[in-house]
mmCIF file of C-alpha atoms in Angstrom:
data_model
loop_
_atom_site.group_PDB
_atom_site.id
_atom_site.type_symbol
_atom_site.label_atom_id
_atom_site.label_comp_id
_atom_site.label_asym_id
_atom_site.label_seq_id
_atom_site.Cartn_x
_atom_site.Cartn_y
_atom_site.Cartn_z
ATOM 1 C CA UNK A 1 2.110 19.920 -7.338
ATOM 2 C CA UNK A 2 1.404 15.998 -7.058
ATOM 3 C CA UNK A 3 4.043 13.889 -6.454
ATOM 4 C CA UNK A 4 4.345 11.943 -9.728
ATOM 5 C CA UNK A 5 7.931 11.270 -11.551
ATOM 6 C CA UNK A 6 9.229 9.862 -14.482
ATOM 7 C CA UNK A 7 11.866 8.103 -15.760
ATOM 8 C CA UNK A 8 14.279 8.214 -17.853
ATOM 9 C CA UNK A 9 13.278 12.011 -18.859
ATOM 10 C CA UNK A 10 14.856 11.307 -22.262
ATOM 11 C CA UNK A 11 15.762 7.971 -23.959
ATOM 12 C CA UNK A 12 17.147 6.921 -27.567
ATOM 13 C CA UNK A 13 16.916 3.596 -28.726
ATOM 14 C CA UNK A 14 17.286 1.163 -31.570
ATOM 15 C CA UNK A 15 14.108 -0.555 -33.279
ATOM 16 C CA UNK A 16 13.822 -3.904 -31.895
ATOM 17 C CA UNK A 17 14.972 -3.518 -28.337
ATOM 18 C CA UNK A 18 12.835 -3.664 -25.249
ATOM 19 C CA UNK A 19 12.475 -0.402 -23.056
ATOM 20 C CA UNK A 20 10.815 0.064 -19.881
ATOM 21 C CA UNK A 21 9.554 3.727 -18.720
ATOM 22 C CA UNK A 22 8.901 4.169 -14.898
ATOM 23 C CA UNK A 23 6.063 6.316 -13.313
ATOM 24 C CA UNK A 24 6.232 6.762 -9.739
ATOM 25 C CA UNK A 25 3.967 8.630 -7.271
ATOM 26 C CA UNK A 26 4.278 9.645 -3.442
ATOM 27 C CA UNK A 27 0.311 9.849 -3.425
ATOM 28 C CA UNK A 28 -0.947 6.876 -2.625
ATOM 29 C CA UNK A 29 -3.481 7.223 -5.142
ATOM 30 C CA UNK A 30 -5.107 4.493 -6.735
ATOM 31 C CA UNK A 31 -5.529 5.129 -10.216
ATOM 32 C CA UNK A 32 -2.749 5.416 -12.778
ATOM 33 C CA UNK A 33 -2.547 5.717 -16.559
ATOM 34 C CA UNK A 34 -0.094 5.651 -19.472
ATOM 35 C CA UNK A 35 -0.976 8.057 -22.785
ATOM 36 C CA UNK A 36 1.503 8.751 -25.585
ATOM 37 C CA UNK A 37 1.239 12.027 -27.062
ATOM 38 C CA UNK A 38 1.863 12.686 -30.806
ATOM 39 C CA UNK A 39 1.618 15.562 -33.390
ATOM 40 C CA UNK A 40 -2.030 15.838 -34.574
ATOM 41 C CA UNK A 41 -3.506 13.265 -32.144
ATOM 42 C CA UNK A 42 -3.708 14.732 -28.731
ATOM 43 C CA UNK A 43 -3.366 12.216 -25.929
ATOM 44 C CA UNK A 44 -4.192 8.542 -26.516
ATOM 45 C CA UNK A 45 -4.523 6.182 -23.430
ATOM 46 C CA UNK A 46 -2.228 2.883 -23.953
ATOM 47 C CA UNK A 47 -3.161 1.336 -20.673
ATOM 48 C CA UNK A 48 -4.258 1.967 -17.255
ATOM 49 C CA UNK A 49 -4.517 0.589 -13.526
ATOM 50 C CA UNK A 50 -7.388 0.766 -11.369
ATOM 51 C CA UNK A 51 -4.814 -0.982 -8.478
ATOM 52 C CA UNK A 52 -2.007 -3.168 -7.567
ATOM 53 C CA UNK A 53 -1.907 -5.956 -10.295
ATOM 54 C CA UNK A 54 -4.987 -4.678 -11.823
ATOM 55 C CA UNK A 55 -4.670 -3.099 -14.969
ATOM 56 C CA UNK A 56 -6.531 -2.610 -18.355
ATOM 57 C CA UNK A 57 -5.877 -1.889 -22.102
ATOM 58 C CA UNK A 58 -6.676 1.624 -23.496
ATOM 59 C CA UNK A 59 -7.091 2.406 -27.260
ATOM 60 C CA UNK A 60 -3.581 2.073 -28.324
ATOM 61 C CA UNK A 61 -2.024 -0.569 -26.490
ATOM 62 C CA UNK A 62 -0.586 -2.828 -29.114
ATOM 63 C CA UNK A 63 3.042 -3.198 -28.347
ATOM 64 C CA UNK A 64 2.965 -2.130 -25.060
ATOM 65 C CA UNK A 65 2.719 -3.776 -21.552
ATOM 66 C CA UNK A 66 2.338 -2.810 -18.238
ATOM 67 C CA UNK A 67 3.080 -3.642 -14.736
ATOM 68 C CA UNK A 68 2.031 -2.726 -11.599
ATOM 69 C CA UNK A 69 3.458 -4.632 -8.113
ATOM 70 C CA UNK A 70 3.210 -1.619 -6.059
ATOM 71 C CA UNK A 71 0.669 1.378 -5.371
ATOM 72 C CA UNK A 72 3.368 3.788 -6.051
ATOM 73 C CA UNK A 73 5.166 2.772 -9.426
ATOM 74 C CA UNK A 74 3.300 1.700 -12.781
ATOM 75 C CA UNK A 75 5.800 0.563 -15.613
ATOM 76 C CA UNK A 76 5.054 0.796 -19.146
ATOM 77 C CA UNK A 77 7.282 -1.799 -21.345
ATOM 78 C CA UNK A 78 7.579 -1.212 -25.314
ATOM 79 C CA UNK A 79 8.267 -5.167 -25.960
ATOM 80 C CA UNK A 80 10.347 -4.626 -29.080
ATOM 81 C CA UNK A 81 10.639 -0.938 -29.964
ATOM 82 C CA UNK A 82 9.399 0.400 -33.495
ATOM 83 C CA UNK A 83 10.003 3.701 -34.858
ATOM 84 C CA UNK A 84 6.300 4.048 -34.640
ATOM 85 C CA UNK A 85 6.582 4.396 -31.072
ATOM 86 C CA UNK A 86 8.622 7.707 -31.075
ATOM 87 C CA UNK A 87 6.578 9.679 -29.134
ATOM 88 C CA UNK A 88 5.913 11.869 -25.785
ATOM 89 C CA UNK A 89 4.927 9.587 -22.850
ATOM 90 C CA UNK A 90 2.992 11.061 -19.903
ATOM 91 C CA UNK A 91 2.045 9.324 -16.938
ATOM 92 C CA UNK A 92 -0.972 10.286 -14.950
ATOM 93 C CA UNK A 93 -2.796 9.923 -12.019
ATOM 94 C CA UNK A 94 -5.924 10.486 -10.239
ATOM 95 C CA UNK A 95 -7.235 9.992 -6.615
ATOM 96 C CA UNK A 96 -10.775 8.949 -7.692
ATOM 97 C CA UNK A 97 -13.037 7.551 -10.537
ATOM 98 C CA UNK A 98 -15.731 10.418 -9.404
ATOM 99 C CA UNK A 99 -14.128 12.868 -11.065
ATOM 100 C CA UNK A 100 -11.173 11.409 -12.735
ATOM 101 C CA UNK A 101 -8.929 14.758 -12.365
ATOM 102 C CA UNK A 102 -6.092 13.532 -13.575
ATOM 103 C CA UNK A 103 -2.541 15.047 -12.339
ATOM 104 C CA UNK A 104 0.087 14.326 -15.062
ATOM 105 C CA UNK A 105 3.963 13.597 -14.621
ATOM 106 C CA UNK A 106 6.709 15.561 -16.638
ATOM 107 C CA UNK A 107 6.740 13.187 -19.433
ATOM 108 C CA UNK A 108 9.385 10.819 -21.134
ATOM 109 C CA UNK A 109 10.530 12.045 -24.786
ATOM 110 C CA UNK A 110 11.364 8.404 -26.678
ATOM 111 C CA UNK A 111 13.233 8.494 -29.851
ATOM 112 C CA UNK A 112 13.511 4.955 -31.503
ATOM 113 C CA UNK A 113 15.860 4.919 -34.381
ATOM 114 C CA UNK B 1 -17.085 5.316 -28.344
ATOM 115 C CA UNK B 2 -16.211 8.981 -28.100
ATOM 116 C CA UNK B 3 -15.916 12.005 -30.849
ATOM 117 C CA UNK B 4 -14.500 15.064 -29.616
ATOM 118 C CA UNK B 5 -13.899 17.838 -32.053
ATOM 119 C CA UNK B 6 -11.957 21.162 -31.218
ATOM 120 C CA UNK B 7 -10.208 23.453 -33.394
ATOM 121 C CA UNK B 8 -6.587 22.749 -34.321
ATOM 122 C CA UNK B 9 -5.157 26.468 -34.026
ATOM 123 C CA UNK B 10 -6.605 30.180 -32.859
ATOM 124 C CA UNK B 11 -4.856 33.458 -32.716
ATOM 125 C CA UNK B 12 -5.839 36.439 -30.500
ATOM 126 C CA UNK B 13 -4.483 39.410 -29.136
ATOM 127 C CA UNK B 14 -2.944 40.240 -25.753
ATOM 128 C CA UNK B 15 -6.037 41.777 -23.315
ATOM 129 C CA UNK B 16 -8.346 40.255 -25.657
ATOM 130 C CA UNK B 17 -10.986 37.603 -25.094
ATOM 131 C CA UNK B 18 -10.801 34.082 -26.842
ATOM 132 C CA UNK B 19 -13.373 31.267 -27.024
ATOM 133 C CA UNK B 20 -12.447 27.775 -27.535
ATOM 134 C CA UNK B 21 -15.141 25.636 -28.414
ATOM 135 C CA UNK B 22 -15.000 21.761 -27.836
ATOM 136 C CA UNK B 23 -18.045 19.224 -29.213
ATOM 137 C CA UNK B 24 -18.643 15.764 -28.282
ATOM 138 C CA UNK B 25 -20.565 12.896 -29.164
ATOM 139 C CA UNK B 26 -20.318 9.875 -26.602
ATOM 140 C CA UNK B 27 -21.820 6.765 -25.657
ATOM 141 C CA UNK B 28 -21.532 7.828 -21.749
ATOM 142 C CA UNK B 29 -20.710 11.223 -20.024
ATOM 143 C CA UNK B 30 -20.173 12.127 -16.756
ATOM 144 C CA UNK B 31 -18.151 15.301 -16.976
ATOM 145 C CA UNK B 32 -15.919 17.366 -19.313
ATOM 146 C CA UNK B 33 -12.537 18.801 -18.360
ATOM 147 C CA UNK B 34 -10.169 21.594 -19.895
ATOM 148 C CA UNK B 35 -6.515 21.229 -19.559
ATOM 149 C CA UNK B 36 -3.654 23.385 -20.248
ATOM 150 C CA UNK B 37 -0.648 22.325 -21.589
ATOM 151 C CA UNK B 38 2.161 24.791 -22.258
ATOM 152 C CA UNK B 39 4.904 23.589 -25.161
ATOM 153 C CA UNK B 40 7.341 21.069 -23.790
ATOM 154 C CA UNK B 41 5.115 20.718 -20.462
ATOM 155 C CA UNK B 42 2.678 18.401 -19.167
ATOM 156 C CA UNK B 43 -1.087 19.121 -19.105
ATOM 157 C CA UNK B 44 -2.605 20.691 -15.960
ATOM 158 C CA UNK B 45 -5.988 20.763 -14.631
ATOM 159 C CA UNK B 46 -8.014 23.889 -15.558
ATOM 160 C CA UNK B 47 -11.824 23.106 -14.986
ATOM 161 C CA UNK B 48 -14.369 20.371 -14.692
ATOM 162 C CA UNK B 49 -18.097 20.577 -15.578
ATOM 163 C CA UNK B 50 -20.651 18.452 -14.629
ATOM 164 C CA UNK B 51 -23.730 20.366 -14.747
ATOM 165 C CA UNK B 52 -25.211 22.706 -17.541
ATOM 166 C CA UNK B 53 -23.908 26.151 -17.396
ATOM 167 C CA UNK B 54 -21.035 28.728 -16.804
ATOM 168 C CA UNK B 55 -18.656 28.333 -14.178
ATOM 169 C CA UNK B 56 -16.030 31.076 -13.574
ATOM 170 C CA UNK B 57 -12.439 30.801 -12.079
ATOM 171 C CA UNK B 58 -10.550 34.286 -12.525
ATOM 172 C CA UNK B 59 -9.765 34.908 -15.943
ATOM 173 C CA UNK B 60 -10.788 31.539 -17.141
ATOM 174 C CA UNK B 61 -14.443 30.309 -17.525
ATOM 175 C CA UNK B 62 -15.838 27.164 -18.528
ATOM 176 C CA UNK B 63 -19.364 26.449 -20.059
ATOM 177 C CA UNK B 64 -20.948 23.079 -20.871
ATOM 178 C CA UNK B 65 -24.422 22.286 -22.584
ATOM 179 C CA UNK B 66 -24.931 18.547 -21.785
ATOM 180 C CA UNK B 67 -28.076 18.681 -24.222
ATOM 181 C CA UNK B 68 -26.105 19.999 -26.983
ATOM 182 C CA UNK B 69 -22.954 18.148 -26.631
ATOM 183 C CA UNK B 70 -20.935 21.439 -26.377
ATOM 184 C CA UNK B 71 -18.538 23.314 -23.990
ATOM 185 C CA UNK B 72 -16.436 26.208 -24.441
ATOM 186 C CA UNK B 73 -13.636 27.786 -22.344
ATOM 187 C CA UNK B 74 -13.536 31.535 -22.138
ATOM 188 C CA UNK B 75 -9.985 33.157 -21.510
ATOM 189 C CA UNK B 76 -10.048 36.983 -20.554
ATOM 190 C CA UNK B 77 -7.692 39.688 -20.262
ATOM 191 C CA UNK B 78 -5.396 37.538 -22.612
ATOM 192 C CA UNK B 79 -1.961 37.471 -21.286
ATOM 193 C CA UNK B 80 1.245 36.023 -23.591
ATOM 194 C CA UNK B 81 1.625 33.416 -21.093
ATOM 195 C CA UNK B 82 -1.961 32.075 -21.936
ATOM 196 C CA UNK B 83 -0.282 31.150 -25.153
ATOM 197 C CA UNK B 84 -0.682 26.964 -25.357
ATOM 198 C CA UNK B 85 -2.506 24.135 -25.952
ATOM 199 C CA UNK B 86 -6.002 23.365 -24.582
ATOM 200 C CA UNK B 87 -7.187 19.851 -24.175
ATOM 201 C CA UNK B 88 -11.051 19.106 -23.870
ATOM 202 C CA UNK B 89 -11.631 15.667 -22.430
ATOM 203 C CA UNK B 90 -14.427 13.899 -21.787
ATOM 204 C CA UNK B 91 -15.300 11.560 -18.797
ATOM 205 C CA UNK B 92 -17.273 8.461 -19.147
ATOM 206 C CA UNK B 93 -17.912 6.949 -15.759
ATOM 207 C CA UNK B 94 -18.731 3.569 -17.335
ATOM 208 C CA UNK B 95 -15.621 3.380 -19.250
ATOM 209 C CA UNK B 96 -13.918 4.663 -16.097
ATOM 210 C CA UNK B 97 -11.155 7.080 -18.158
ATOM 211 C CA UNK B 98 -11.318 10.190 -19.928
ATOM 212 C CA UNK B 99 -11.257 10.785 -23.626
ATOM 213 C CA UNK B 100 -9.029 13.799 -25.030
ATOM 214 C CA UNK B 101 -9.556 15.754 -27.743
ATOM 215 C CA UNK B 102 -6.626 16.779 -30.113
ATOM 216 C CA UNK B 103 -5.995 20.109 -28.469
ATOM 217 C CA UNK B 104 -6.444 23.813 -29.760
ATOM 218 C CA UNK B 105 -3.054 25.398 -29.832
ATOM 219 C CA UNK B 106 -3.423 29.241 -28.896
ATOM 220 C CA UNK B 107 -1.080 31.767 -29.833
ATOM 221 C CA UNK B 108 -1.154 35.284 -28.079
ATOM 222 C CA UNK B 109 0.434 38.036 -30.053
ATOM 223 C CA UNK B 110 1.009 41.740 -28.692
#
């Protein structure tokens, strides 16, 4: 299994509070991704990173920001959480853009009340 | 942009064969992935097709037709543990990322 962890695994928070989710990898892979998964919508890309301090927006980036100061860590921040951001968040890593085979972390279940 | 279609749900019987279809329209295409996702777990890689044709991997096979924008995942000798969601994803090298379909939930019954 790819060495990829997410923290926290579960979180309940209130509307308007900031939330940061962490993705940590031990594979030294260059490419990292954040997705959200909701019933009926599959996996939707929020942000992705091609390397340290090199990030770009995905299809559902509004209300989210990311940072990558080290190869192994990719942080996702909800600047002011809303109930519509209640979801399961998955981090993924891939070693190469040639194939983009992705390896997923265990997920974080976030509930915004 | 990308448009990926796959059936929402399928049901099959233990020991049988099931085919899960995926059609796509895309502005750039490099390859097509299939991932398996059990309830409450993360997706895991099953297959990656770049060229037309059938690729077999044990009980699972994946087919691609680039000209038709069509792929299928074939599961043989179904087992109860095959009950899961199956995600089709198209990789676009120009964009440098994959786009996922909404997934097909397969239920295997005794």
